Amino acid sequence: MTTTTFADLGVPAPLVAVLAADGKTEAFPIQADTLPDTLSGRDVLGRGKTGSGKTIAFSLPLVARLSDGAPSRGRSSRPRGLVLAPTRELATQIAATLKPLADSAGLAITTIFGGVSQSRQVSALRAGVDIVVACPGRLDDLMKQGEISLDRIEITVLDEADHMADLGFLPVVTRIMDKTPTGGQRMLFSATLDNGVDKLVKRFLQNEAMHSVDEATSHVAAMTHHVFEVRDADAKKDLVTALASGRGRRILFTRTKHQAKRLAKQLTSSGVPAVDLHGNLSQPARDRNLAAFGSGEVRVLVATDVAARGVHVDDVELVVHVDPPAEHKAYLHRSGRTARAGSAGDVVTVMLTEQAGDVKVLLRNAAITVTPQKVTADSPAVTDLVGERAERIAPADAPAASGGGRQGGAPAGGGRSGAQKSGGQRRTQAPSGESAGGGGRRRRGRGNGSAGDGAGAVAGQQRDGQQGGQGRRRGGQGGQGQNGQGGQGRGGQSGNGSHGGRGRDAVDGGRHGTERSSAKQSPSRGGDNRRSGGQIRMGDLVNGSTSRGLGSRRARG
């Protein structure tokens, strides 16, 4: 087979050298097809499967074009290159691919996305950048605040435009694109042209060259598909644990955030260290978990579809659909996390007998032919696929954490993990998947409980001679503390004799577990507040009766 080098395609020598240093010398099909057009400044519509090399396909012309112009530093908040991506993970990984290329040309690059403080992003923009890699939501916010102008954009890339459409970003993307100069070069990459993507193409691309390496429904030839049928939920749990226990990297997909969090915890408890990735995690937690998986610190990532397009990690040998997705496009994008860049990989769909009809339709729509096999965790088909199993690791040694603590290990912030006694009652690890430490010091008014000083969520403070509802001190037992020290007391008794309410999560003894000193003395009891976080006034007396807690919605994990 004839191969094409980047030098053959006209890529500037400094960029060729950067790629060669990373072991990349021969172009993939989508790169070989699109680079002659993109390097000449033409608009391009690229359609290629996930893992086909799209990021380098648009990074090279982006850097090549901007390296010829004056750098933007010193010209506040007016970048010349823009890349839009649907997820934070994808934006981060695009920037990682772009950075060595940009560095070689003396170009500055920054990322912009939500879930983190915008102060650093604003500072980077004010210092002057050449290329911005952004998610539409946060970029739109900064544009409205006047922190960034797109009036000098020379080249714009929309990556995975169909996924942006699925997430409802097209109106925002349209507003952003309207702010870029009409004469600039534009590249759009998308697996499909449905859900309004075709409207973006018609509105913003001019005389575009269209390149389609393969059909949107195609799958990678080096990818082997399996369907394993199990008899019940217990057999499914055993099978998934077995599939996760191999030595190589693997990604397990679930349908919901709760399932991803629970499964990662179950695997870690069984000796298979795993981290989760889903929309409820804070950005620092997402970054930590993805870094742990990418570095090999943990081999198993349990994810929802938020990661199906945003995670590009090499050498993933197995993808497991723990819950079959509803659409064939989701199946293909999930599966595309393995068999990347010419490597081989396996994809397993786990189904119960009653799901057989849905899975059959799913695979037919994905143009995949595979015969289901009835298996158990010990079946030869399973053991052959898993190969040599990794040594089980006790939970105390597990590396990563869901929601900011340490998973099965020493909790952050000094809290105690596992079961412990407090106030005469045994407390087990929080079912939220966080250890007692959670994520350092607990912020008042939030439901993301943690230990801070090792005594549970900031507990035992006194105001006006009254004792908080949660803490080590002897004035009364706290509400049922899932993350703090308290036992399942009916609330710490205050100095005036009224009782604190009963809450599920560990609460701030100083702010949430107190009664008002001026309130009427009464033996009334607080309401059963079952929402975590928020400003929970446990045991506040109003006209002699106890008011219910004022909980906020459950804080994000």
XYZ file of C-alpha atoms in Angstrom:
557
model
C 0.000 0.000 0.000
C 1.282 3.445 -0.919
C 1.962 5.729 2.001
C 2.005 9.511 2.058
C 4.289 11.513 4.320
C 3.477 14.904 5.778
C 6.350 16.397 3.842
C 4.814 15.040 0.629
C 1.615 16.947 1.473
C 3.364 20.295 1.783
C 3.401 20.582 5.567
C 6.067 23.119 6.621
C 9.364 21.533 7.672
C 9.266 22.745 11.324
C 5.868 21.100 11.806
C 7.034 17.931 10.072
C 9.918 17.805 12.567
C 7.533 18.146 15.528
C 5.396 15.281 14.236
C 8.456 13.124 13.538
C 9.685 13.648 17.089
C 6.385 12.152 18.232
C 6.724 9.205 15.869
C 4.290 10.515 13.273
C 5.647 10.527 9.736
C 2.917 9.018 7.560
C -0.460 10.682 7.116
C -3.758 8.944 7.807
C -6.366 8.997 5.023
C -8.329 11.989 6.301
C -5.090 13.930 6.715
C -3.847 13.007 3.252
C -7.225 13.941 1.741
C -7.806 17.267 3.500
C -4.333 18.809 3.920
C -3.804 19.875 0.297
C -7.036 21.894 0.476
C -6.691 23.206 4.031
C -3.052 24.243 3.566
C -4.101 26.245 0.499
C -6.697 28.139 2.561
C -9.832 26.467 1.252
C -12.899 25.759 3.418
C -13.256 22.044 4.160
C -16.048 19.767 5.316
C -14.506 16.598 6.720
C -16.430 13.461 7.531
C -14.460 10.699 9.171
C -14.856 8.143 11.899
C -13.614 8.788 15.401
C -9.932 8.026 15.844
C -9.185 8.793 12.201
C -6.678 11.578 12.885
C -8.935 14.612 12.507
C -7.181 16.680 15.179
C -3.850 16.714 13.352
C -5.729 17.208 10.072
C -6.945 20.636 11.213
C -4.099 21.508 13.597
C -1.460 21.586 10.873
C -3.159 24.148 8.581
C -4.206 26.182 11.627
C -0.639 26.575 12.879
C 0.852 26.869 9.376
C -1.432 29.777 8.500
C -1.017 31.689 11.760
C 2.767 31.243 11.878
C 3.034 33.538 8.860
C 1.371 36.470 10.636
C 2.251 38.734 13.549
C 1.649 37.146 16.959
C -1.310 38.348 18.997
C 0.508 38.818 22.282
C 0.278 42.406 23.344
C -3.028 42.727 21.470
C -5.416 42.021 24.240
C -8.075 39.325 23.879
C -8.049 39.216 20.073
C -7.008 35.703 18.952
C -6.521 34.773 15.304
C -7.382 31.088 15.469
C -10.477 29.463 17.005
C -11.340 25.811 17.599
C -14.797 24.934 18.960
C -15.327 21.562 20.656
C -18.408 20.107 22.377
C -16.824 18.915 25.649
C -14.183 20.030 28.096
C -12.265 16.788 27.720
C -12.104 17.105 23.955
C -11.060 20.769 24.179
C -8.269 19.830 26.582
C -6.988 17.061 24.351
C -7.147 19.185 21.204
C -5.044 21.797 23.006
C -2.552 19.101 24.041
C -2.154 18.064 20.391
C -1.898 21.653 19.207
C 0.562 22.905 21.811
C 3.826 21.387 20.526
C 2.957 22.518 17.001
C 2.051 26.002 18.227
C 5.174 26.203 20.401
C 7.366 25.491 17.387
C 5.846 28.502 15.629
C 5.946 30.808 18.654
C 2.151 30.870 18.990
C 0.306 31.110 22.305
C -2.695 28.866 22.956
C -5.302 28.706 25.715
C -8.451 26.737 26.514
C -11.823 28.148 27.504
C -14.571 26.004 29.016
C -16.982 25.954 31.926
C -16.810 24.081 35.195
C -13.765 26.029 36.382
C -13.122 29.606 37.444
C -12.915 31.943 34.493
C -10.293 34.186 36.112
C -7.300 32.302 34.683
C -8.933 32.148 31.287
C -9.555 35.894 31.335
C -5.967 36.527 32.442
C -4.644 34.444 29.537
C -6.832 36.329 27.086
C -5.716 39.707 28.408
C -2.092 38.633 28.091
C -2.778 37.920 24.427
C -3.188 34.557 22.706
C -3.063 33.396 19.115
C -5.277 30.302 19.309
C -8.302 29.653 21.509
C -9.716 26.154 21.953
C -13.144 26.587 23.492
C -16.468 25.056 24.393
C -19.335 27.210 23.109
C -21.035 28.006 26.426
C -18.147 29.634 28.286
C -16.866 31.354 25.154
C -20.289 32.899 24.614
C -20.275 34.139 28.222
C -16.862 35.787 27.854
C -17.914 37.407 24.599
C -20.950 38.925 26.313
C -18.693 40.191 29.107
C -16.414 41.849 26.577
C -13.426 39.727 27.588
C -12.757 38.394 24.093
C -13.254 39.660 20.563
C -13.345 37.454 17.478
C -12.901 40.256 14.960
C -9.361 39.132 14.034
C -10.113 35.424 13.585
C -8.470 34.140 10.411
C -9.253 30.439 10.701
C -12.069 28.647 12.548
C -12.503 24.939 13.223
C -15.713 23.242 14.356
C -14.827 19.778 15.625
C -17.513 17.128 16.106
C -20.233 19.515 15.030
C -22.830 16.740 15.181
C -22.090 16.234 18.871
C -22.488 19.965 19.477
C -25.874 19.659 17.798
C -26.791 16.717 20.046
C -25.944 18.850 23.088
C -28.054 21.761 21.879
C -25.137 24.090 21.153
C -26.012 25.048 17.586
C -27.718 28.371 18.454
C -24.676 29.389 20.506
C -22.278 28.178 17.794
C -24.202 30.237 15.249
C -23.864 33.378 17.404
C -20.146 32.765 17.793
C -19.573 32.142 14.097
C -21.486 35.306 13.229
C -18.841 37.276 15.141
C -15.962 35.951 13.026
C -14.922 37.728 9.811
C -16.653 36.378 6.724
C -13.421 36.132 4.760
C -11.732 33.727 7.166
C -11.022 30.073 6.458
C -13.381 27.571 8.046
C -13.160 23.845 8.634
C -16.012 21.720 9.917
C -15.633 18.102 10.979
C -18.694 15.992 11.664
C -19.643 12.326 11.468
C -23.111 13.228 10.172
C -24.897 16.243 8.701
C -28.205 15.813 10.523
C -29.702 17.737 13.470
C -28.975 21.098 11.869
C -25.299 20.584 11.053
C -26.144 20.959 7.362
C -27.454 24.462 8.126
C -24.088 25.424 9.600
C -22.373 24.155 6.479
C -24.638 26.152 4.161
C -24.387 29.305 6.240
C -20.689 29.477 7.066
C -18.701 27.418 4.537
C -17.998 28.814 1.077
C -17.023 26.692 -1.912
C -15.991 23.992 0.535
C -14.118 20.834 -0.391
C -15.847 17.785 1.056
C -13.816 14.793 2.158
C -15.403 11.645 3.533
C -12.983 8.911 4.452
C -15.782 6.506 5.232
C -19.483 6.458 5.912
C -20.759 7.689 9.255
C -22.072 4.216 10.103
C -18.843 2.379 9.352
C -16.742 0.756 12.038
C -13.040 0.137 12.286
C -11.845 -3.049 10.605
C -9.414 -3.763 13.453
C -12.285 -3.663 15.957
C -13.795 -6.996 17.020
C -17.347 -6.938 18.364
C -18.859 -9.314 20.924
C -22.305 -9.599 22.498
C -22.440 -11.418 25.833
C -25.849 -12.435 27.181
C -26.267 -13.076 30.917
C -29.178 -14.498 32.862
C -29.691 -11.801 35.527
C -28.299 -8.707 37.218
C -25.981 -10.673 39.526
C -24.449 -12.544 36.594
C -24.039 -9.201 34.799
C -22.190 -7.732 37.767
C -19.802 -10.709 37.881
C -19.213 -10.529 34.125
C -18.469 -6.814 34.153
C -16.011 -7.274 37.028
C -14.269 -10.032 35.084
C -14.076 -7.904 31.922
C -12.582 -5.040 33.927
C -9.885 -7.190 35.522
C -7.452 -7.482 32.613
C -4.060 -5.817 32.470
C -4.728 -3.355 29.665
C -6.713 -0.119 29.577
C -10.460 -0.472 29.234
C -13.444 1.855 29.241
C -16.830 0.783 30.605
C -19.863 2.780 29.494
C -23.070 3.191 31.496
C -26.227 5.116 30.684
C -26.439 7.261 33.812
C -24.081 9.236 36.008
C -25.283 7.394 39.098
C -24.507 4.025 37.525
C -21.027 5.164 36.506
C -20.262 6.393 39.992
C -21.609 3.252 41.641
C -19.819 0.875 39.274
C -16.452 2.600 39.743
C -16.874 2.253 43.488
C -17.897 -1.412 43.235
C -14.922 -2.282 41.050
C -12.486 -0.490 43.356
C -13.965 -2.283 46.362
C -13.503 -5.619 44.604
C -9.818 -4.935 43.970
C -10.026 -3.462 40.460
C -9.069 0.237 40.788
C -11.389 2.360 38.635
C -12.249 6.016 38.183
C -15.452 7.529 36.845
C -16.072 10.304 34.341
C -19.450 11.992 33.988
C -21.199 15.321 34.059
C -21.680 15.525 37.819
C -17.964 15.633 38.567
C -16.282 18.962 39.155
C -13.736 19.931 36.545
C -10.744 19.277 38.849
C -12.125 15.814 39.625
C -12.669 15.095 35.930
C -9.131 16.226 35.175
C -7.661 14.065 37.955
C -9.572 10.960 36.934
C -8.794 11.352 33.259
C -5.119 11.992 34.060
C -4.992 8.879 36.254
C -6.442 6.811 33.429
C -4.275 8.366 30.742
C -1.082 7.880 32.761
C -1.873 4.261 33.552
C -2.251 4.884 37.282
C -5.603 3.144 36.907
C -6.572 0.891 34.029
C -10.366 1.173 34.189
C -12.471 4.221 33.332
C -16.231 4.064 33.913
C -17.944 6.728 31.852
C -21.217 8.049 30.558
C -21.591 9.353 27.016
C -20.019 12.662 28.096
C -16.736 10.819 27.502
C -17.696 8.998 24.314
C -16.318 11.760 22.133
C -14.151 13.660 24.548
C -11.648 11.006 25.567
C -8.780 10.252 23.226
C -6.444 7.898 25.045
C -4.191 5.560 23.122
C -3.942 1.811 23.732
C -7.459 1.220 25.040
C -7.784 -2.483 24.332
C -11.392 -3.033 25.397
C -14.636 -1.056 25.426
C -17.571 -2.522 27.360
C -21.140 -1.350 26.858
C -22.347 -2.212 30.359
C -25.656 -0.690 29.338
C -26.360 -0.852 25.585
C -26.881 2.679 24.250
C -30.203 3.745 22.781
C -28.812 4.783 19.372
C -26.369 3.205 16.980
C -24.439 6.474 16.633
C -23.725 6.421 20.359
C -22.610 2.796 20.010
C -20.122 3.702 17.290
C -18.743 6.707 19.121
C -18.359 4.789 22.372
C -16.711 1.909 20.540
C -14.361 4.319 18.816
C -12.382 4.727 22.038
C -10.564 1.515 21.058
C -8.872 0.420 17.814
C -7.578 3.952 17.296
C -4.862 4.944 14.846
C -4.641 1.491 13.331
C -4.450 -0.448 16.609
C -6.672 -3.455 17.280
C -9.344 -3.519 19.955
C -12.403 -5.372 21.227
C -15.906 -4.124 21.974
C -18.295 -6.031 24.258
C -22.001 -5.379 24.644
C -23.465 -6.889 27.814
C -27.171 -7.639 27.654
C -29.899 -9.391 29.593
C -32.149 -11.790 27.724
C -34.987 -9.278 27.600
C -32.701 -6.763 25.842
C -31.938 -9.064 22.919
C -34.423 -7.437 20.545
C -33.174 -3.903 21.188
C -29.538 -4.929 20.823
C -30.284 -6.692 17.536
C -31.802 -3.483 16.106
C -28.930 -1.418 17.505
C -26.262 -3.509 15.813
C -28.173 -3.756 12.543
C -28.363 0.038 12.379
C -24.630 0.205 13.101
C -23.972 -2.235 10.223
C -22.344 -4.738 12.587
C -22.920 -8.477 12.390
C -22.201 -10.484 15.518
C -23.719 -13.595 17.099
C -24.672 -13.221 20.786
C -23.141 -15.713 23.221
C -24.680 -16.818 26.514
C -21.887 -16.591 29.054
C -20.913 -16.416 32.688
C -17.892 -14.670 34.143
C -15.941 -17.944 33.863
C -16.884 -18.861 30.293
C -13.962 -19.550 27.922
C -15.092 -16.729 25.618
C -14.727 -14.312 28.527
C -11.441 -15.611 29.915
C -9.896 -15.654 26.434
C -10.938 -12.050 25.848
C -9.762 -10.807 29.239
C -6.408 -12.587 28.993
C -4.013 -12.368 31.892
C -5.740 -10.798 34.851
C -4.139 -8.051 36.873
C -3.401 -8.642 40.515
C -6.246 -7.521 42.733
C -5.451 -4.419 44.755
C -6.882 -3.833 48.198
C -9.160 -0.770 48.254
C -6.765 1.037 50.602
C -4.232 1.135 47.756
C -6.608 2.241 44.999
C -5.357 5.403 43.293
C -8.100 7.725 42.131
C -11.214 9.265 43.572
C -14.720 10.030 42.521
C -15.769 13.508 43.487
C -12.456 14.707 44.799
C -11.395 12.355 47.610
C -9.232 9.271 47.561
C -10.930 6.134 46.349
C -10.589 3.540 49.007
C -7.390 5.140 50.293
C -6.518 7.803 52.804
C -9.184 10.475 52.419
C -8.222 13.991 51.461
C -8.527 16.551 54.203
C -7.617 14.156 56.995
C -10.923 12.356 57.386
C -11.160 8.681 58.251
C -12.167 6.177 55.613
C -14.163 3.033 56.094
C -16.360 2.337 59.104
C -15.854 4.202 62.352
C -17.697 4.859 65.546
C -18.991 8.226 66.574
C -21.584 8.937 69.207
C -22.007 5.228 69.855
C -23.096 4.403 66.310
C -21.128 2.806 63.502
C -20.776 4.872 60.326
C -19.917 3.348 56.987
C -18.360 4.962 53.962
C -20.571 7.470 52.226
C -22.694 5.852 49.496
C -21.952 8.794 47.246
C -18.635 7.200 46.357
C -16.582 9.670 48.388
C -14.504 8.678 51.384
C -14.913 10.546 54.604
C -12.368 13.025 53.351
C -14.368 13.776 50.232
C -12.498 16.662 48.764
C -10.742 18.633 51.435
C -12.521 21.304 53.436
C -16.290 21.444 53.116
C -17.728 24.691 51.883
C -20.759 25.768 53.810
C -23.991 25.635 51.916
C -22.795 22.937 49.517
C -23.597 19.251 49.470
C -20.154 18.062 48.474
C -19.322 16.835 51.952
C -15.779 16.419 53.183
C -13.769 16.219 56.356
C -11.439 19.193 56.347
C -9.892 18.832 59.799
C -10.593 15.117 60.178
C -13.529 15.674 62.513
C -16.226 15.417 59.879
C -17.761 18.345 58.014
C -16.789 21.414 60.023
C -18.498 20.254 63.154
C -18.962 21.039 66.790
C -18.923 24.836 66.610
C -21.072 26.655 69.123
C -23.011 29.849 68.771
C -24.820 31.662 71.580
C -24.077 28.798 73.941
C -25.778 26.224 71.704
C -24.198 23.191 70.186
C -24.273 22.341 66.453
C -26.039 19.297 65.169
C -22.882 17.475 64.106
C -19.526 16.978 65.765
C -17.230 15.284 68.199
C -18.262 17.271 71.226
C -20.526 15.735 73.793
C -23.396 18.195 73.621
C -25.534 15.870 71.508
C -25.282 13.652 68.503
C -25.368 15.072 65.008
C -27.759 14.212 62.226
C -26.931 11.104 60.264
C -23.531 12.009 58.799
C -22.653 10.292 55.584
C -19.404 12.206 55.261
C -18.846 13.610 58.724
C -18.328 12.095 62.178
C -21.871 12.121 63.454
C -23.955 9.083 64.255
C -27.639 8.812 63.421
C -28.713 10.976 66.277
C -31.988 12.851 66.120
C -29.952 16.050 66.082
C -27.600 17.579 68.613
C -29.440 19.022 71.581
C -28.910 22.727 71.921
C -28.644 24.766 75.017
C -32.322 25.675 74.932
C -33.557 22.102 74.881
C -34.903 21.928 71.341
C -33.706 19.250 68.960
C -31.939 19.661 65.657
C -33.577 18.157 62.598
C -32.408 14.973 60.981
C -30.473 15.342 57.735
C -28.888 12.751 55.483
C -25.604 14.479 54.834
C -22.988 15.722 57.256
C -23.839 19.324 58.038
C -21.854 22.301 59.236
C -22.270 22.322 62.967
C -21.679 26.034 63.207
C -24.059 27.184 60.503
C -26.521 24.433 59.790
C -26.913 22.524 63.047
C -27.677 25.427 65.372
C -30.875 26.740 66.822
C -31.546 30.412 67.301
C -30.832 31.471 70.863
C -33.773 33.832 70.806
C -36.220 31.104 69.788
C -38.874 29.860 72.163
C -37.743 26.870 74.235
C -39.641 23.816 73.149
C -38.952 20.057 72.901
C -40.170 20.069 69.336
C -38.146 18.138 66.761
C -36.818 19.235 63.379
C -38.233 18.056 60.080
C -36.652 15.283 58.085
C -34.606 17.141 55.544
C -33.398 14.719 52.895
C -31.776 17.079 50.441
C -28.040 17.445 50.740
C -26.176 20.714 50.792
C -27.751 24.131 50.833
C -28.450 26.212 53.910
C -30.123 23.684 56.180
C -31.409 25.179 59.403
C -31.930 22.088 61.444
C -34.125 22.706 64.427
C -34.951 26.386 63.820
C -37.994 27.232 65.904
C -40.722 29.296 64.328
C -43.584 30.179 66.717
C -42.779 27.206 68.900
C -42.557 24.647 66.100
C -39.541 23.467 64.165
C -39.171 24.586 60.575
C -38.003 22.179 57.857
C -34.500 22.586 56.473
C -33.991 24.861 53.519
C -32.010 22.473 51.353
C -30.665 23.241 47.941
C -30.661 20.795 45.087
C -28.108 18.010 45.415
C -24.630 19.316 44.810
C -22.697 18.034 41.844
C -20.264 15.171 42.431
